[in-house]
Tab-separated table of C-alpha atoms and ligand atoms in Angstrom:
chain	number	residue	atom	x	y	z
A	1	MET	CA	104.453	113.981	143.248
A	2	PRO	CA	102.239	111.802	145.674
A	3	ASP	CA	103.916	110.646	148.961
A	4	PRO	CA	106.143	107.628	148.627
A	5	LYS	CA	104.464	105.751	150.679
A	6	LEU	CA	101.542	105.793	148.631
A	7	ILE	CA	103.136	104.443	145.598
A	8	GLU	CA	104.733	101.700	147.103
A	9	ASP	CA	101.235	100.559	148.395
A	10	VAL	CA	99.870	101.160	144.855
A	11	ALA	CA	102.919	99.193	143.621
A	12	ARG	CA	102.205	96.556	146.167
A	13	GLU	CA	98.365	95.899	145.780
A	14	ILE	CA	99.157	95.256	142.044
A	15	TYR	CA	101.786	92.930	142.624
A	16	THR	CA	100.250	90.869	144.680
A	17	ALA	CA	96.929	91.210	142.280
A	18	ASN	CA	95.676	88.446	140.074
A	19	HIS	CA	94.194	89.908	137.505
A	20	VAL	CA	94.828	94.236	136.392
A	21	THR	CA	92.598	95.586	133.630
A	22	VAL	CA	93.833	99.215	132.480
A	23	LEU	CA	90.982	101.849	131.292
A	24	THR	CA	92.662	105.119	129.683
A	25	GLY	CA	91.246	108.068	128.962
A	26	ALA	CA	92.831	111.768	126.606
A	27	GLY	CA	95.272	112.303	129.954
A	28	VAL	CA	97.480	109.439	129.301
A	29	SER	CA	98.105	110.763	125.644
A	30	LYS	CA	98.499	114.433	126.998
A	31	GLU	CA	102.251	114.454	127.635
A	32	SER	CA	102.521	113.642	124.091
A	33	GLY	CA	100.949	116.403	123.227
A	34	VAL	CA	97.846	114.988	122.093
A	35	PRO	CA	94.651	117.093	123.938
A	36	THR	CA	92.657	115.737	125.639
A	37	PHE	CA	89.100	116.036	124.221
A	38	ARG	CA	87.730	118.839	126.155
A	39	ASP	CA	90.811	120.700	125.212
A	40	ALA	CA	91.123	119.511	121.615
A	41	LEU	CA	89.249	122.733	120.808
A	42	ASP	CA	92.044	124.945	121.290
A	43	GLY	CA	92.533	128.285	119.245
A	44	LEU	CA	90.342	127.650	115.512
A	45	TRP	CA	87.781	125.335	117.643
A	46	ALA	CA	87.359	127.178	120.965
A	47	LYS	CA	84.139	128.175	120.047
A	48	TYR	CA	82.743	124.782	119.259
A	49	ASP	CA	81.831	121.909	122.316
A	50	PRO	CA	82.910	118.594	121.044
A	51	GLN	CA	79.273	117.195	121.673
A	52	GLN	CA	78.725	119.722	118.849
A	53	LEU	CA	81.228	118.327	116.479
A	54	ALA	CA	81.691	114.323	117.340
A	55	THR	CA	77.755	113.266	116.452
A	56	PRO	CA	76.298	112.360	113.029
A	57	GLN	CA	74.390	115.155	113.545
A	58	ALA	CA	77.026	117.856	113.331
A	59	PHE	CA	78.410	115.516	109.920
A	60	LYS	CA	75.210	115.829	108.418
A	61	ARG	CA	75.442	119.665	108.886
A	62	ASP	CA	78.207	120.489	108.153
A	63	PRO	CA	80.573	117.808	106.409
A	64	LYS	CA	83.798	119.434	105.566
A	65	LEU	CA	83.416	121.326	108.939
A	66	VAL	CA	84.004	118.264	111.349
A	67	TRP	CA	86.197	116.590	108.319
A	68	ASP	CA	88.699	119.478	109.124
A	69	TRP	CA	88.234	118.607	112.513
A	70	TYR	CA	89.594	115.447	112.524
A	71	GLU	CA	91.926	116.291	110.347
A	72	TYR	CA	93.306	118.437	112.040
A	73	ARG	CA	93.246	116.054	115.203
A	74	ARG	CA	94.824	113.774	113.108
A	75	LYS	CA	98.067	115.210	112.300
A	76	ILE	CA	98.513	115.560	115.695
A	77	ALA	CA	97.978	112.323	116.401
A	78	ARG	CA	100.508	111.440	113.567
A	79	GLU	CA	103.218	113.464	114.879
A	80	ALA	CA	102.825	112.830	118.545
A	81	LYS	CA	105.110	109.372	120.364
A	82	PRO	CA	104.525	107.293	123.094
A	83	ASN	CA	105.371	109.484	126.617
A	84	PRO	CA	106.522	107.498	129.214
A	85	GLY	CA	102.929	106.765	130.839
A	86	HIS	CA	102.099	104.700	127.852
A	87	ILE	CA	105.515	103.311	127.860
A	88	ALA	CA	105.045	101.887	131.940
A	89	LEU	CA	101.562	100.049	131.246
A	90	ALA	CA	103.340	98.335	127.885
A	91	GLN	CA	106.142	97.536	131.124
A	92	LEU	CA	103.087	96.039	133.031
A	93	GLU	CA	103.145	93.060	130.898
A	94	GLN	CA	106.727	91.409	132.123
A	95	PHE	CA	104.342	91.414	135.823
A	96	PHE	CA	100.908	90.609	133.895
A	97	PRO	CA	101.486	89.198	130.552
A	98	SER	CA	97.636	88.570	129.535
A	99	LEU	CA	97.417	92.776	130.691
A	100	GLU	CA	94.565	94.828	128.650
A	101	VAL	CA	94.438	98.174	128.075
A	102	ILE	CA	91.138	99.103	127.617
A	103	THR	CA	91.177	102.753	126.037
A	104	GLN	CA	88.400	105.654	125.448
A	105	ASN	CA	91.125	106.797	122.917
A	106	VAL	CA	91.268	106.897	119.587
A	107	ASP	CA	95.428	107.380	118.907
A	108	ASP	CA	97.177	104.214	119.080
A	109	LEU	CA	99.696	105.186	121.299
A	110	HIS	CA	99.648	102.210	123.554
A	111	GLU	CA	99.909	100.152	120.665
A	112	GLN	CA	103.158	102.068	119.590
A	113	ALA	CA	104.154	101.686	123.674
A	114	GLY	CA	104.089	97.909	123.367
A	115	SER	CA	101.261	97.181	124.584
A	116	SER	CA	99.745	93.913	123.255
A	117	THR	CA	96.271	94.181	123.537
A	118	VAL	CA	94.353	97.077	123.411
A	119	ILE	CA	90.865	97.446	123.081
A	120	HIS	CA	89.314	100.640	121.633
A	121	LEU	CA	85.902	101.618	122.743
A	122	HIS	CA	85.686	104.789	120.347
A	123	GLY	CA	87.217	103.803	117.373
A	124	ASN	CA	90.281	104.459	115.774
A	125	ILE	CA	90.870	108.136	114.254
A	126	ALA	CA	93.710	107.108	111.678
A	127	ARG	CA	90.829	104.614	109.812
A	128	ASN	CA	87.790	106.228	107.907
A	129	LYS	CA	84.540	104.205	106.945
A	130	CYS	CA	81.886	104.746	104.709
A	131	PHE	CA	79.138	106.809	106.175
A	132	ARG	CA	76.474	104.581	105.192
A	133	ASN	CA	78.888	101.141	105.626
A	134	CYS	CA	77.412	100.274	102.122
A	135	GLN	CA	78.949	97.195	102.722
A	136	GLY	CA	78.322	96.305	105.663
A	137	VAL	CA	79.386	97.164	109.378
A	138	SER	CA	81.942	98.564	109.551
A	139	THR	CA	82.751	99.668	105.736
A	140	LEU	CA	86.400	100.893	106.082
A	141	VAL	CA	87.521	102.852	103.289
A	142	ASP	CA	91.107	103.275	102.464
A	143	ILE	CA	92.302	106.986	101.990
A	144	SER	CA	93.742	106.162	98.788
A	145	ASP	CA	90.428	104.310	97.078
A	146	ALA	CA	88.007	107.248	98.181
A	147	VAL	CA	87.202	109.948	95.623
A	148	HIS	CA	88.213	113.308	95.979
A	149	LYS	CA	85.980	115.651	94.656
A	150	SER	CA	86.175	119.355	96.076
A	151	ASP	CA	87.921	120.508	98.821
A	152	ASP	CA	84.913	121.698	100.192
A	153	GLU	CA	83.971	118.500	101.012
A	154	PRO	CA	84.727	115.157	102.686
A	155	PRO	CA	85.677	112.267	100.109
A	156	HIS	CA	83.467	110.601	98.540
A	157	CYS	CA	82.901	106.285	99.340
A	158	PRO	CA	84.062	104.604	96.229
A	159	HIS	CA	81.103	101.890	96.357
A	160	CYS	CA	78.373	104.420	96.803
A	161	ASP	CA	79.625	108.194	96.436
A	162	ALA	CA	78.303	108.755	99.584
A	163	TYR	CA	81.077	110.901	102.295
A	164	ILE	CA	83.655	108.889	104.094
A	165	ARG	CA	84.557	109.553	107.497
A	166	PRO	CA	86.401	108.876	110.672
A	167	ASP	CA	86.188	105.957	112.306
A	168	VAL	CA	85.361	106.731	115.793
A	169	VAL	CA	82.267	106.645	117.602
A	170	TRP	CA	80.278	109.161	117.867
A	171	PHE	CA	78.321	110.928	120.639
A	172	GLY	CA	74.817	109.063	120.270
A	173	GLU	CA	76.323	106.295	118.306
A	174	SER	CA	77.068	102.828	119.814
A	175	LEU	CA	80.068	101.589	120.793
A	176	PRO	CA	81.668	98.241	119.130
A	177	SER	CA	79.780	95.628	121.022
A	178	GLN	CA	83.128	93.202	120.478
A	179	ALA	CA	85.111	95.768	122.033
A	180	PHE	CA	82.364	96.605	125.181
A	181	ASP	CA	81.517	93.395	125.453
A	182	ARG	CA	85.319	92.366	126.286
A	183	ALA	CA	85.867	95.880	128.141
A	184	VAL	CA	82.941	94.185	130.810
A	185	THR	CA	84.543	91.020	131.279
A	186	LEU	CA	88.107	92.119	132.115
A	187	SER	CA	85.965	95.178	134.191
A	188	GLU	CA	83.987	92.088	136.184
A	189	ARG	CA	87.867	89.698	136.438
A	190	CYS	CA	90.466	91.722	137.759
A	191	ASP	CA	91.667	91.907	141.108
A	192	VAL	CA	92.720	96.488	140.297
A	193	MET	CA	91.761	98.615	137.359
A	194	LEU	CA	94.140	101.354	137.276
A	195	VAL	CA	91.927	104.165	135.564
A	196	VAL	CA	94.005	106.700	134.102
A	197	GLY	CA	93.451	110.142	132.418
A	198	THR	CA	90.007	110.176	132.360
A	199	SER	CA	87.223	112.509	133.697
A	200	GLY	CA	84.898	109.543	133.854
A	201	MET	CA	82.435	112.031	131.637
A	202	VAL	CA	81.237	109.251	128.850
A	203	HIS	CA	79.478	106.641	129.550
A	204	PRO	CA	79.025	103.885	129.333
A	205	ALA	CA	83.106	103.799	129.430
A	206	ALA	CA	82.620	105.508	132.938
A	207	SER	CA	80.902	103.077	133.880
A	208	LEU	CA	83.497	100.354	133.647
A	209	PRO	CA	85.443	101.357	136.725
A	210	LEU	CA	81.648	100.829	139.030
A	211	LEU	CA	81.291	97.275	137.556
A	212	ALA	CA	84.683	96.261	138.516
A	213	ILE	CA	84.228	97.494	142.297
A	214	LYS	CA	80.966	95.622	142.042
A	215	ALA	CA	82.766	92.733	141.546
A	216	GLY	CA	85.090	92.552	144.292
A	217	ALA	CA	88.002	95.074	142.618
A	218	ILE	CA	90.110	97.703	143.783
A	219	VAL	CA	90.575	100.781	141.516
A	220	VAL	CA	93.620	102.978	141.413
A	221	GLU	CA	92.909	106.551	139.675
A	222	VAL	CA	96.283	108.180	138.028
A	223	ASN	CA	94.589	112.242	137.252
A	224	PRO	CA	96.515	115.133	138.445
A	225	VAL	CA	92.905	115.842	139.685
A	226	ASP	CA	89.566	114.943	140.822
A	227	THR	CA	87.722	113.231	138.456
A	228	ALA	CA	83.768	111.433	138.538
A	229	ILE	CA	86.209	108.558	139.055
A	230	SER	CA	87.690	109.913	142.348
A	231	GLY	CA	85.071	108.855	144.996
A	232	TYR	CA	84.939	105.475	144.391
A	233	ALA	CA	88.698	105.168	143.778
A	234	ARG	CA	91.037	103.495	147.264
A	235	TYR	CA	94.011	104.751	145.375
A	236	LYS	CA	94.741	107.865	144.294
A	237	LEU	CA	97.477	109.492	142.505
A	238	ARG	CA	97.686	112.730	141.817
A	239	ALA	CA	100.313	113.389	139.201
A	240	PRO	CA	100.690	112.972	135.262
A	241	SER	CA	100.511	109.803	134.013
A	242	GLY	CA	103.875	109.874	132.386
A	243	GLU	CA	105.552	111.246	135.777
A	244	VAL	CA	104.026	109.015	138.588
A	245	LEU	CA	103.471	105.360	136.497
A	246	PRO	CA	107.476	105.098	135.707
A	247	ILE	CA	107.966	104.911	139.647
A	248	VAL	CA	105.272	102.374	139.989
A	249	LEU	CA	106.958	100.086	137.787
A	250	GLN	CA	109.941	100.752	138.975
A	251	HIS	CA	108.440	99.798	142.754
A	252	LEU	CA	107.414	96.785	140.529
A	253	GLN	CA	110.608	96.118	139.755
A	254	ARG	CA	112.062	95.903	143.084
A	255	LEU	CA	109.274	93.819	144.789
A	256	SER	CA	109.718	91.355	142.273
A	257	ASP	CA	113.637	91.380	142.679
A	258	ALA	CA	113.187	91.158	146.694
B	301	BV8	C1	75.954	105.795	123.698
B	301	BV8	C2	85.042	109.565	120.090
B	301	BV8	C3	73.859	105.310	122.862
B	301	BV8	C4	84.782	110.435	119.128
B	301	BV8	C5	83.772	110.381	122.275
B	301	BV8	C6	73.198	111.053	130.001
B	301	BV8	C7	74.141	110.570	131.135
B	301	BV8	C8	75.240	109.047	130.639
B	301	BV8	C9	75.031	109.139	128.993
B	301	BV8	C10	74.408	110.373	128.397
B	301	BV8	C11	73.960	111.501	128.713
B	301	BV8	N1	73.034	112.259	127.777
B	301	BV8	C12	74.138	111.107	126.556
B	301	BV8	C13	74.422	110.144	126.845
B	301	BV8	C14	75.266	109.002	126.320
B	301	BV8	C15	76.692	109.869	125.763
B	301	BV8	C16	77.520	110.076	126.868
B	301	BV8	O1	78.089	109.983	127.743
B	301	BV8	N2	77.333	111.825	127.505
B	301	BV8	C17	78.391	112.678	127.950
B	301	BV8	C18	78.833	113.551	127.433
B	301	BV8	C19	76.755	112.819	129.242
B	301	BV8	N3	77.074	109.154	125.342
B	301	BV8	C20	77.317	108.444	124.213
B	301	BV8	O2	76.645	109.140	122.932
B	301	BV8	C21	77.985	107.018	124.210
B	301	BV8	N4	76.998	106.595	122.869
B	301	BV8	O3	76.250	106.473	124.751
B	301	BV8	O4	75.122	105.218	122.862
B	301	BV8	C22	73.179	104.451	122.327
B	301	BV8	C23	72.768	102.934	123.081
B	301	BV8	C24	71.740	102.197	121.834
B	301	BV8	C25	72.080	102.755	121.002
B	301	BV8	C26	72.680	103.895	119.931
B	301	BV8	C27	73.085	104.681	121.207
B	301	BV8	C28	79.332	107.185	122.615
B	301	BV8	C29	79.785	107.789	123.235
B	301	BV8	C30	81.150	107.694	122.876
B	301	BV8	C31	81.552	109.550	122.266
B	301	BV8	N5	82.892	109.637	121.320
B	301	BV8	N6	85.324	109.922	121.191
B	301	BV8	C32	86.367	111.602	119.123
B	301	BV8	O5	87.282	111.306	119.958
B	301	BV8	O6	86.116	112.511	118.615
B	301	BV8	S1	84.019	110.517	123.842
B	301	BV8	C33	85.948	111.335	123.892
B	301	BV8	O7	85.245	112.181	125.503
B	301	BV8	C34	87.002	110.527	124.083
B	301	BV8	O8	86.821	109.262	123.470
B	301	BV8	C35	87.010	110.111	125.598
B	301	BV8	O9	86.114	108.854	125.832
B	301	BV8	C36	85.427	110.834	126.031
B	301	BV8	C37	85.882	111.553	127.639
B	301	BV8	O10	87.415	112.016	127.748
B	301	BV8	P1	88.724	111.830	128.469
B	301	BV8	O11	89.382	110.152	127.335
B	301	BV8	O12	87.970	111.320	129.654
B	301	BV8	O13	89.122	112.975	128.365
B	301	BV8	P2	88.648	114.167	129.021
B	301	BV8	O14	89.389	115.354	128.113
B	301	BV8	O15	87.660	114.397	129.805
B	301	BV8	O16	89.437	114.392	130.417
B	301	BV8	C38	91.068	114.082	130.280
B	301	BV8	C39	91.147	113.737	131.860
B	301	BV8	O17	92.834	113.536	131.958
B	301	BV8	C40	90.825	115.052	133.031
B	301	BV8	O18	90.091	114.563	133.916
B	301	BV8	C41	92.319	115.324	133.272
B	301	BV8	O19	92.360	115.734	134.459
B	301	BV8	C42	93.734	113.900	132.904
B	301	BV8	N7	94.938	114.277	132.320
B	301	BV8	C43	94.993	116.204	131.992
B	301	BV8	N8	96.628	115.477	132.050
B	301	BV8	C44	96.897	114.802	132.355
B	301	BV8	C45	95.822	113.422	132.663
B	301	BV8	N9	95.461	112.549	133.611
B	301	BV8	C46	96.820	111.824	133.576
B	301	BV8	N10	97.841	111.929	133.048
B	301	BV8	C47	97.697	113.946	132.666
B	301	BV8	N11	99.221	114.191	131.989
B	302	ZN	ZN1	79.595	103.956	101.061
């Protein structure tokens, strides 16, 4: 666990900020039992590279393999519960009522923990859409309306018969522009950006902390290990988010009661 003085300094920086923004990655859901993107490939999936599965080309090449990978991950996400890290981030709203959480995650654990505004840069694994977006971007399809023809392929769109796919952003696909634009605005406006549980490897999400710094903010990284972001983080809390974020919140509460 980081030095208590360091945690106190981080709490003070947050407490005295006007605008705080949060950017999270798969690490914040790890203690909820949701594998991070790099270890989402355990066991059965160990032989695949996520960038070989999370792409439109992979889906075209082997729709059943990709569909089954998402069914496997959706089941894990459905059974997962928010952990103390998600809950602490939601409690930040006591101090910053307009706080918005920018996440790369495709689960809904921030919402379940009580965060009021969550910006999903990479979509939502529980939702499905027509692979052709035949009714416009995005043609969401409720799984109960999908046409199940065979267990050897994904279900089909009820409008155009194309396969349906998870409503997530694959490699090589653009991020939802409204979500990314909002994330840029928040990054450029904040005084403190809390970056929690991301390796900082995937763009353009990974560029947001740098945008914040260019606009004069400081970055606080919460991650057990060094990442591509660590180099420009003012503070590094080297611990699991589920353990250290509740302690940061306790310090904030003490500062607020003083
Ligand atoms: C785009 C949804 C272009 C799907 C995901 C070369 C250089 C720069 C960029 C590129 C490049 N070549 C290609 C690109 C672009 C590419 C990219 O960035 N590639 C990288 C890999 C090099 N990006 C894209 O393709 C993006 N689109 O660029 O479009 C374009 C432009 C115009 C027009 C058309 C197209 C789309 C990227 C989105 C991909 N989709 N997810 C799905 O989930 O199946 S990305 C996926 O990986 C996750 O969503 C996440 O965002 C990302 C990275 O994962 P992390 O969240 O960081 O998780 P990771 O496992 O990496 O790390 C976990 C961290 O947690 C670790 O640091 C660990 O230490 C820490 N941790 C562990 N336990 C804990 C913890 N932390 C705290 N507490 C703990 N307990
Ligand atoms: Zn369709």
